[in-house]
XYZ file of C-alpha atoms in Angstrom:
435
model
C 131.891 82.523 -7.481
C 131.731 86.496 -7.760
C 134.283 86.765 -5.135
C 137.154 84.970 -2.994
C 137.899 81.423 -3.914
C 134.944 80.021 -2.106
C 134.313 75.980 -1.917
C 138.270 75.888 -2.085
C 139.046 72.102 -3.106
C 135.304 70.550 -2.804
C 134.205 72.022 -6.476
C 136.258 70.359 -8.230
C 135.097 66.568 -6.532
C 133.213 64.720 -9.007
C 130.878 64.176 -7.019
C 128.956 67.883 -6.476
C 128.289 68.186 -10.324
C 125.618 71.503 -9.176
C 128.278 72.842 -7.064
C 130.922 72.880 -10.079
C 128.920 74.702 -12.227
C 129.279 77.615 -10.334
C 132.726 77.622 -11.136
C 131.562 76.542 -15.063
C 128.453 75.866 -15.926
C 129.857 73.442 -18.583
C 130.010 71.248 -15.729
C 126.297 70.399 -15.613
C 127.053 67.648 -18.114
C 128.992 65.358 -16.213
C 126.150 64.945 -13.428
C 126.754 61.319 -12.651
C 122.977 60.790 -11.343
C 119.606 61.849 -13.180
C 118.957 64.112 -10.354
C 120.472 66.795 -8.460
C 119.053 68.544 -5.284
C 120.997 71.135 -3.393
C 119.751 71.579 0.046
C 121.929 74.418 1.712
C 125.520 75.552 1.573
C 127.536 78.374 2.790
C 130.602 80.041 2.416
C 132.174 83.034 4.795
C 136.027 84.191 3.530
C 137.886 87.183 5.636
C 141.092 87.879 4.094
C 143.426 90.645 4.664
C 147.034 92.009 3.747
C 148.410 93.096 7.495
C 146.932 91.132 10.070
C 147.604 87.473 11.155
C 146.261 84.801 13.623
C 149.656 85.411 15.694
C 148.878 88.807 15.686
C 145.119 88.636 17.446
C 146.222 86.166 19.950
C 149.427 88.021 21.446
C 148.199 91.424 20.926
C 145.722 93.382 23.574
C 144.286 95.745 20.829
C 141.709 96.222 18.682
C 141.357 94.932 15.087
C 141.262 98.411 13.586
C 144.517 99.030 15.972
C 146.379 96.255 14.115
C 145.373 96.557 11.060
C 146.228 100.237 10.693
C 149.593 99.913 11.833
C 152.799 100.546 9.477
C 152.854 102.102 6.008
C 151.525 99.516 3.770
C 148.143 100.158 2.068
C 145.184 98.337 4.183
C 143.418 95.573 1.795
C 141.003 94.060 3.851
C 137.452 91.897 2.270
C 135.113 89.621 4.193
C 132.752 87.529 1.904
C 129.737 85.559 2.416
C 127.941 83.209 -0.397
C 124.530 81.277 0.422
C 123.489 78.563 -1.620
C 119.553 77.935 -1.274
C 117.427 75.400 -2.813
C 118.874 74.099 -6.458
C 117.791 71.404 -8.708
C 119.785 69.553 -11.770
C 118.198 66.952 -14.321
C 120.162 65.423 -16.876
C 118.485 63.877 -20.475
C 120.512 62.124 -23.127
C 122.885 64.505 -24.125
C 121.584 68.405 -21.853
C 121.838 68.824 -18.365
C 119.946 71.714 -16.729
C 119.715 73.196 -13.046
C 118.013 76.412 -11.594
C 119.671 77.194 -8.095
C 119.257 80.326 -6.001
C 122.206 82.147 -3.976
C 122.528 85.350 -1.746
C 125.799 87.790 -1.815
C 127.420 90.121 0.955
C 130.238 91.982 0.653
C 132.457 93.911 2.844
C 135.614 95.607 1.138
C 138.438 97.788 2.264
C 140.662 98.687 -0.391
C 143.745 100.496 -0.420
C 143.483 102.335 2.301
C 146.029 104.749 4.001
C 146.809 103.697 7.175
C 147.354 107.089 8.573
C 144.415 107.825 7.580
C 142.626 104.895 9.122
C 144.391 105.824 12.500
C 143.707 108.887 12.154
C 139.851 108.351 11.526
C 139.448 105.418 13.443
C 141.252 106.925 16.935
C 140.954 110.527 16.343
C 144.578 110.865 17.171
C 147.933 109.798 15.680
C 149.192 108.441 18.591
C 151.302 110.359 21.222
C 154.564 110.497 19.424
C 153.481 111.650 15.748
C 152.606 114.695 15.224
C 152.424 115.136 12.007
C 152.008 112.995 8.965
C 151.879 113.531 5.116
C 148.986 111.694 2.880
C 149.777 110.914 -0.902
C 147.880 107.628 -2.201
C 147.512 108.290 -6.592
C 145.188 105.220 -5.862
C 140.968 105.136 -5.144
C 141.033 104.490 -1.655
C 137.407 102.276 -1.477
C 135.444 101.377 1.909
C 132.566 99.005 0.091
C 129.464 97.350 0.814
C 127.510 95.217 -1.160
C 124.563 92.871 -0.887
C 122.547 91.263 -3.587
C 120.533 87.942 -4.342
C 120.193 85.579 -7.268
C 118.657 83.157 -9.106
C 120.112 81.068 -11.843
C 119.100 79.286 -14.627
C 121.854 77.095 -16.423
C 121.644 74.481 -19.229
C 124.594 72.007 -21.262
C 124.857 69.893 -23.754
C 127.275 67.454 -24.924
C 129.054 68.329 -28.233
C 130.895 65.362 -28.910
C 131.579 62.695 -26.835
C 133.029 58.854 -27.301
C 134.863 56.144 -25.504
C 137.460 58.666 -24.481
C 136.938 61.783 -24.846
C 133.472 64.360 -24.142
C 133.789 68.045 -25.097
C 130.799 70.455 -23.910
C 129.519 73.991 -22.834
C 127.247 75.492 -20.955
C 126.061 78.635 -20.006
C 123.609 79.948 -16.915
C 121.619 83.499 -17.102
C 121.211 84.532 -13.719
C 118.444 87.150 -12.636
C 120.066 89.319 -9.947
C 118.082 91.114 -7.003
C 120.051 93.938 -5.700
C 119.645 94.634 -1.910
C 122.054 97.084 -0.430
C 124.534 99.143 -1.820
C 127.576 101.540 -0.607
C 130.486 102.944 -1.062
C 133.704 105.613 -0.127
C 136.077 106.502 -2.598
C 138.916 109.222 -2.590
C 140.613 109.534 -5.576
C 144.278 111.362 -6.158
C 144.358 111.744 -2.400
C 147.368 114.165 -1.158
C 147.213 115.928 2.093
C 148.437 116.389 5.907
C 147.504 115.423 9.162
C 148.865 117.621 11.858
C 147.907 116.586 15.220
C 146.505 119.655 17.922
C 145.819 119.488 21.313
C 145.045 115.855 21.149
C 143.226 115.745 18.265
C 143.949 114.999 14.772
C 143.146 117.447 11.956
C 143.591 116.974 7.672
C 144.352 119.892 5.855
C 146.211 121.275 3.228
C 144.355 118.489 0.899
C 143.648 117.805 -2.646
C 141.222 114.502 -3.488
C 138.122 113.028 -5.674
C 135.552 111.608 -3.728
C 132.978 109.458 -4.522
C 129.615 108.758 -1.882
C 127.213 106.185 -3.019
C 124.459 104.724 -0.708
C 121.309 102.549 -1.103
C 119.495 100.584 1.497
C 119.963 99.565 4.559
C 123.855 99.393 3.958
C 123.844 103.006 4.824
C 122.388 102.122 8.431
C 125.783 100.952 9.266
C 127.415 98.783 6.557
C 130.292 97.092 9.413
C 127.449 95.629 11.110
C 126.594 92.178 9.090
C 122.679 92.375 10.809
C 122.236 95.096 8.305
C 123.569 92.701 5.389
C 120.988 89.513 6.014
C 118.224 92.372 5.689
C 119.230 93.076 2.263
C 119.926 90.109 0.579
C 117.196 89.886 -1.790
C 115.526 93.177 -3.331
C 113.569 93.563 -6.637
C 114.696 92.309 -9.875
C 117.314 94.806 -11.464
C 119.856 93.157 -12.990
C 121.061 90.190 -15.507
C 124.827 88.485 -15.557
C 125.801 85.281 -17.912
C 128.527 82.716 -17.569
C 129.798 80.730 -20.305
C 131.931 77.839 -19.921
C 133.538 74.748 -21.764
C 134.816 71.294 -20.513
C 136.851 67.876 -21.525
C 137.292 65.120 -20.223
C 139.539 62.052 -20.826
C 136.663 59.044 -19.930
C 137.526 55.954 -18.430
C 135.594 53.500 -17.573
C 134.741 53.507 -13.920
C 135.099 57.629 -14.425
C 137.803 60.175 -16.041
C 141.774 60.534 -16.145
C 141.574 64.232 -16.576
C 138.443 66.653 -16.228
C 139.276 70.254 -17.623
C 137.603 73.376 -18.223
C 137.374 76.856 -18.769
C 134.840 79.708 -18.017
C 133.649 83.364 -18.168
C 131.797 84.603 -15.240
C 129.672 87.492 -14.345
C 129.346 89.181 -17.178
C 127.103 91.726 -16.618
C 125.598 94.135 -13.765
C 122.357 95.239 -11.385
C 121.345 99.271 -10.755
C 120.121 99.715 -7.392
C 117.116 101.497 -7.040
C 115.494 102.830 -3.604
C 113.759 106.357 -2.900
C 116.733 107.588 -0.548
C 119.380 106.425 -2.906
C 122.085 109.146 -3.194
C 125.403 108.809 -5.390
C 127.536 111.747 -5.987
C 131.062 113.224 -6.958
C 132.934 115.504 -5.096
C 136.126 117.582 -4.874
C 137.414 117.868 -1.808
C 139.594 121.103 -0.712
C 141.358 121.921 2.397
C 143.445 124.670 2.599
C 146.544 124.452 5.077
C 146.663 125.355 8.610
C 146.664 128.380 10.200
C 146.316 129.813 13.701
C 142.717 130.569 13.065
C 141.581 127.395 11.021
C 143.294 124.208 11.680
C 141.496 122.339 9.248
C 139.300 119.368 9.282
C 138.634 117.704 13.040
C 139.100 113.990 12.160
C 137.430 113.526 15.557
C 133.856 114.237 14.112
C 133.776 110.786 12.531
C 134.243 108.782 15.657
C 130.859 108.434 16.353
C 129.509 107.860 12.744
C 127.242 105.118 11.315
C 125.919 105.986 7.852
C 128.015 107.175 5.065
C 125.110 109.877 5.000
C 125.910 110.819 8.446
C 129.708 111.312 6.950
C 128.632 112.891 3.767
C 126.756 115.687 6.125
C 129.869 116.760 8.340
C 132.048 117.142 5.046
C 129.415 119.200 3.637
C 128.621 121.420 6.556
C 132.914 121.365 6.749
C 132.709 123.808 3.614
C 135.520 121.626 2.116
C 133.347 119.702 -0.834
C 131.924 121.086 -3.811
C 129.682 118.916 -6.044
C 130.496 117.581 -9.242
C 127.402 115.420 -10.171
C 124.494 113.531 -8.415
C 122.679 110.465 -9.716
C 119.907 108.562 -8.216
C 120.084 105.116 -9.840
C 123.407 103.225 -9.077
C 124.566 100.871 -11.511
C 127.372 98.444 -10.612
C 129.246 95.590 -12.709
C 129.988 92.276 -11.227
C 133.604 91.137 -10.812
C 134.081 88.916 -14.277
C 136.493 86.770 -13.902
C 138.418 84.289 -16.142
C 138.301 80.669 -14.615
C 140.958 77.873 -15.496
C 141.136 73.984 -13.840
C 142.303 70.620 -14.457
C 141.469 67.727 -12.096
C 143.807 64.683 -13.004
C 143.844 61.299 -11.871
C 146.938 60.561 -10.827
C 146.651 57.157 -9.427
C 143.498 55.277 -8.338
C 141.508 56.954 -6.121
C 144.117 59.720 -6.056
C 143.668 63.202 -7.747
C 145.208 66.821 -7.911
C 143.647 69.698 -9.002
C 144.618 72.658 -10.338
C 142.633 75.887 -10.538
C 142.845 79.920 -11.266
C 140.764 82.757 -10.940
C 141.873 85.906 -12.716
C 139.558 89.290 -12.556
C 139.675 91.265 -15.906
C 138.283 94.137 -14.570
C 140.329 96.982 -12.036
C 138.999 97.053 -8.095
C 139.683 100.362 -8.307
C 136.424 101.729 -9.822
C 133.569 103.055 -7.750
C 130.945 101.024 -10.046
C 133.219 97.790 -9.165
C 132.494 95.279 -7.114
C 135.407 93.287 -5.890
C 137.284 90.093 -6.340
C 140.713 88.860 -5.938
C 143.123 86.471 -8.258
C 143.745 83.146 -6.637
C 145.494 80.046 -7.491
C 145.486 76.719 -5.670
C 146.481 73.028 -6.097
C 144.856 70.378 -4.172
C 145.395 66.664 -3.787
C 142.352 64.592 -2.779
C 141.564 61.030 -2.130
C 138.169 60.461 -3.612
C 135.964 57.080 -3.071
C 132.152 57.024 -4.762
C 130.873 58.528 -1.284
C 133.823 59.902 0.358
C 136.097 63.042 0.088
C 139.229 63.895 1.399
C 141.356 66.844 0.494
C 143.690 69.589 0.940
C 143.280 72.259 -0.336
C 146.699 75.388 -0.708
C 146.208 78.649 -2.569
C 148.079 82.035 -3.168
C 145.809 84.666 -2.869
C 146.118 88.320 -4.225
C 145.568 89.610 -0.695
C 146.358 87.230 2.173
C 149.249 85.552 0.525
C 149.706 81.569 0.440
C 146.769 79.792 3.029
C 146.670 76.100 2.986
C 143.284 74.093 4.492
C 141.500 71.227 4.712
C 137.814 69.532 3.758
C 135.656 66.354 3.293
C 132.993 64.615 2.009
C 130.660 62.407 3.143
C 127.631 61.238 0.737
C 126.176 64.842 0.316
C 127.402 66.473 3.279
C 130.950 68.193 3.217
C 132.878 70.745 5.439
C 136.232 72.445 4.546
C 138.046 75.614 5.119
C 140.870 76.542 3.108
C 142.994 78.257 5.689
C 142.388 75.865 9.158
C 146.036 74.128 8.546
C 148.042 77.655 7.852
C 145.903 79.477 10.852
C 147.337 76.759 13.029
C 150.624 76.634 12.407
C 151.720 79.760 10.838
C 150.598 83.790 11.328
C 147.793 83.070 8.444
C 145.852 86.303 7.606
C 142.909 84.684 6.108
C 140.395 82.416 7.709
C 137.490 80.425 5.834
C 134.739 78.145 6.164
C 132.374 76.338 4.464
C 129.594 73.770 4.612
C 126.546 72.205 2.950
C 124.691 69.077 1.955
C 123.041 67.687 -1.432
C 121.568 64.815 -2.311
C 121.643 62.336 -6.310
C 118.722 61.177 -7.212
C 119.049 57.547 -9.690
């Protein structure tokens, strides 16, 4: 998947051939029936670096309240993946399967959480007055949505009473919908607070305003996303993957594989598109000019609506404006072994790494995970657990089944309900094998 570890535990069954081979498309050629049909699935994944189920529940205030509290940057990503119809067929030694999906993204990434207060309330609270801003990173609020359709193929390369080697690889036409995003580079400044009201001044940063479709409406509110999953084809991305297996004869002893994903990108293209590069200046405060009112952005929806009150401000000068956006998908590296480890009984490792930095405005995100899982697997039944370490929301343990072509999991229920997890998951769908 292009983002969080979505269909934690269930991919690697041996029984959802289609579903693997979004994780490696290598995977096509163990389908274990001559046809494949996926039906519907869906993934949603909120993750974040400050906030916890203990915290919601004995706390009176709001999200944004929590989450911008203390001195830690805020890392904060909400993902959504939509599987729609697919189809697999398998002949002799190729396998091949066309399957369409839909993306949306939501990203806040290292964020200052003075800032965030400070934007989000207007204020600093009662007892801070003033506060000093240095963050050398590219402080990103993001917003992404974008459809697809994939067509993947594998073959076989050797295979024999023990052991099958093969690859695959899927092109996948991509249909950018919506687009946006906030970044301030090199950000230094100060946030003194007068008469109530919070005010940034004496500041130095690089700022980056992107914005195409209806994203810019108001990318928080996820009504805006499910209008803008599917645009007009702009954009191509390839995955390449190889897989072994150790064969036995009512199945394998070991399935492993390893894959390239996303490698590629989409430009967004729409008649109101806008992407430009600022510098932002603020001179310190004086009697006459306390700087910038942070209170002018409570009421804001767009990032247009934003980008017009720092312009009429005085405080940005414009670098360079481009009206197609380009954007890269998040490649990752992909690593697994599924082993049987007695009958019936497997564990399976897996690793996501992303070889490319969050921190660029042309970016979109992903985060590094790595997760074990022991499952109890019959021909028509699934039963698993499923614990990771994630990049952002720390170690999150879950659990899923399977039954026929139905299955439901999260990867997060167990450690939401009996520790302060900050991450909480869920996931369902249903496929049917065709003889």
């Amino acid at each position: 998947m292009t983002a969080q570890d979505h269909f934690s535990g269930i991919k690697n069954s041996s029984g959802l051939s289609l579903l693997s081979s979004s994780m490696n498309p290598a995977e096509l050629s163990n389908l274990n029936s001559k046809y494949e049909i996926n039906f519907f699935s869906a993934s949603i994944n909120a993750a974040n670096n400050k906030v916890g189920f203990n915290d919601l529940i004995n706390n009176s205030g709001t999200i944004a309240d929590l989450i911008f509290q203390g001195n830690e940057p805020v890392n904060l990503r909400i993902d959504a993946e939509i599987y729609g119809p697919g189809f697999a067929i398998k002949k002799d030694k190729w396998a091949f399967a066309v399957i369409s999906k839909a993306y949306a993204k939501l990203n806040f990434i290292d964020i200052d959480p003075k800032l965030g207060e400070a934007v989000n309330n207007g204020t600093l609270g009662s007892i801070v007055n003033t506060s000093l801003l240095s963050n050398k990173n590219n402080q990103r609020v993001n917003g992404t949505s974008w459809g697809e359709i994939g067509f993947s193929g594998a073959r076989n390369l050797f295979e024999n009473e023990q052991n099958k080697i093969s690859v695959g690889t899927s092109l996948k036409l991509l249909f950018p919908g919506s687009y946006t995003n906030f970044g301030a580079d090199q950000f230094q400044g100060k946030i003194n607070v007068v008469l109530g009201e919070a005010y940034l001044n004496d500041t130095n940063a690089n700022l980056k305003i992107t914005y195409s479709g209806n994203l810019n409406n108001g990318f928080t509110d996820f009504s805006d996303y499910s209008k803008s999953l599917f645009g007009k084809l702009n954009g191509f991305a390839v995955d390449l993957g190889l897989n072994y297996q150790l064969k036995e004869t009512d199945g394998y002893k070991l399935n492993a594989g390893v894959s390239v994903k996303n490698i590629g990108g989409m430009t967004f293209k729409d008649t109101n598109n806008a992407s430009t590069n600022y510098t932002l200046n603020i001179p310190p405060s004086s009697p006459t000019n306390a700087g910038l009112n942070l209170n002018n952005f409570q009421n804001v929806n767009s990032l247009e609506e934003a980008e017009t009150i720092l312009l009429n401000s005085g405080y940005l000068t414009k670098k360079q404006s481009d009206k197609d956006i380009k954007v890269k998908l998040p490649t990752i590296f992909v690593a697994y072994v599924d082993v049987k480890v007695l009958p019936k009984f497997f564990v399976s490792l897996y690793t996501q790494q992303k070889m490319n930095s969050d921190s660029e405005n042309d970016q979109i995100t992903t985060q590094n995970v790595v997760s074990i899982t022991p499952r109890f697997s019959l021909k028509n039944y699934d039963v698993y657990s499923s614990w990771s370490t994630n990049e952002i929301s720390g170690v999150t343990g879950g659990f899923g089944f399977r039954v026929y072509g139905f299955y439901l999991g999260s990867s997060s229920i167990i450690t939401a309900l009996t520790s302060d997890s900050k991450q909480a998951d869920l996931y369902l769908g249903y496929r049917l094998k065709l003889k």
